Every structure is written in C-alpha cells, then in structure tokens.
Amino acid sequence: AVPQGTLTPELYQETLALYQGKLDGYTEHACREITLAEAPAWLLDYSWNGPEDEGNQGRISQIAVFQRRGDTLLTFTFSTSLSLKNSQKTMLLEVIKSFTPLPPENDIQKDQPR
C-alpha cells in the first residue's frame, strides 16, 4: 500500500529511483509517462546484470509499467535474458495496455459476481 499522504509524482520518482540506483550495470533505454486505462502511468525500459546462474552472470532486459490506483501501486513487469527488439517491446506494451481495472469496491453491487 502507498503510504498515506504520498503525492503521486513523488511516488513515481521514488519508485523509479529504486531501479535506477540499485541494479548492477543498470542501463536505461526509456523512461516516460504513458496512458494506461485512461490514467497516467510510467514506463521504464531497462537492462541490468542479473544474478549469477551456474557461474554465469547474464544480462536481463526488463520493461516495467507503474500506475497508482488509490492507495495501491500497480506494477507490470516483463523480464527476459534475451535482448528485446522494438517490435517485441511494442507487443508487450500492448499486452500491458489491455489492462482494465475493476470498479472500486463501493461501486460493486453485492449481488454482482466479481
């Protein structure tokens, strides 16, 4: 849950900073605001040196999208040990953009299935 009183721009900047400053070999390919389910969100496209697996340290490519919904920070992440082509990134982003949030609890009638 998002701490009470946290402003949305501040939340996004703090979240992005966690990635930008903490991952070994971090390389940022894109960091920008996008629209997700008719609301603002942040896209982060990056790569970094992943943990060692059987003595081999591999490069990890990731796409993450963050969106605040009330007191929740939604995070959508795709990770691969392969280099992503722009066409693949576009396809993955389209999957994320297909997200449709449920209405708030108080908008759901008790007799409606969830």
XYZ file of C-alpha atoms in Angstrom:
114
model
C 0.000 0.000 0.000
C 1.112 3.529 -0.749
C 1.890 5.460 2.466
C -0.849 7.930 3.313
C -0.078 11.476 2.177
C 2.301 10.383 -0.588
C 1.856 12.507 -3.696
C 1.686 10.594 -6.975
C 4.649 12.346 -8.726
C 6.758 11.758 -5.613
C 5.730 8.081 -5.527
C 6.745 7.546 -9.156
C 10.091 9.309 -8.705
C 10.886 7.274 -5.564
C 9.934 4.032 -7.311
C 11.994 4.816 -10.418
C 14.973 5.758 -8.233
C 14.891 2.286 -6.652
C 15.553 0.745 -10.046
C 17.906 3.411 -11.391
C 20.288 3.379 -8.453
C 20.269 -0.194 -7.206
C 20.755 -2.600 -10.103
C 24.247 -3.693 -11.148
C 25.103 -2.485 -14.654
C 21.808 -0.616 -14.997
C 21.190 0.832 -18.479
C 18.045 2.834 -19.128
C 16.524 2.626 -22.603
C 13.323 4.608 -21.936
C 11.602 6.294 -19.014
C 8.432 8.191 -19.798
C 4.849 8.821 -18.835
C 2.235 6.804 -20.725
C -1.516 6.301 -20.505
C -2.864 3.070 -19.038
C -6.619 2.516 -18.628
C -7.240 6.216 -19.303
C -4.928 7.301 -16.471
C -1.246 8.311 -16.273
C 1.407 5.665 -15.665
C 5.204 5.408 -16.007
C 7.066 3.128 -18.381
C 10.614 2.046 -17.550
C 12.568 0.069 -20.166
C 15.980 -1.021 -18.868
C 18.572 -3.758 -18.667
C 20.967 -4.821 -15.939
C 23.427 -7.545 -14.929
C 21.296 -10.284 -13.396
C 22.323 -12.600 -10.591
C 24.769 -15.362 -11.351
C 23.256 -18.594 -12.603
C 25.620 -21.576 -12.630
C 28.565 -19.197 -12.552
C 27.325 -17.052 -15.443
C 26.132 -13.516 -14.922
C 23.611 -12.696 -17.611
C 22.147 -9.502 -18.938
C 18.450 -9.073 -18.040
C 16.128 -6.910 -20.155
C 13.028 -5.620 -18.406
C 10.010 -3.474 -19.149
C 8.059 -2.188 -16.160
C 4.937 -0.047 -16.003
C 3.852 1.592 -12.753
C 0.450 3.079 -12.051
C -1.056 4.410 -8.878
C -4.670 3.418 -8.268
C -5.842 4.868 -4.964
C -3.573 3.530 -2.228
C -2.100 0.818 -4.467
C 0.896 0.991 -6.801
C 0.329 -1.483 -9.628
C 3.457 -2.836 -11.290
C 3.531 -4.772 -14.544
C 6.920 -6.290 -15.396
C 8.268 -8.353 -18.286
C 11.748 -9.873 -17.883
C 13.941 -11.830 -20.265
C 17.565 -12.879 -20.592
C 17.298 -12.127 -24.326
C 17.685 -8.744 -25.954
C 14.250 -7.361 -26.895
C 13.592 -5.910 -30.336
C 11.470 -2.761 -30.592
C 8.651 -4.786 -32.179
C 8.677 -7.152 -29.184
C 8.645 -4.241 -26.747
C 5.677 -2.745 -28.604
C 3.805 -6.055 -28.404
C 4.488 -6.430 -24.673
C 3.379 -2.862 -24.033
C 0.121 -3.587 -25.885
C -0.477 -6.515 -23.506
C 0.004 -4.186 -20.535
C -2.238 -1.545 -22.112
C -5.038 -4.130 -22.360
C -5.406 -3.876 -18.558
C -8.870 -2.825 -17.404
C -9.263 -2.088 -13.682
C -12.227 -3.313 -11.681
C -14.503 -0.607 -10.319
C -13.854 0.413 -6.695
C -15.357 -1.922 -4.067
C -18.077 0.577 -3.141
C -19.221 0.704 -6.796
C -19.789 -3.066 -6.994
C -23.276 -4.174 -6.032
C -23.388 -7.072 -3.586
C -25.270 -9.361 -5.985
C -22.777 -8.875 -8.831
C -20.110 -11.537 -9.307
C -16.523 -10.310 -9.081
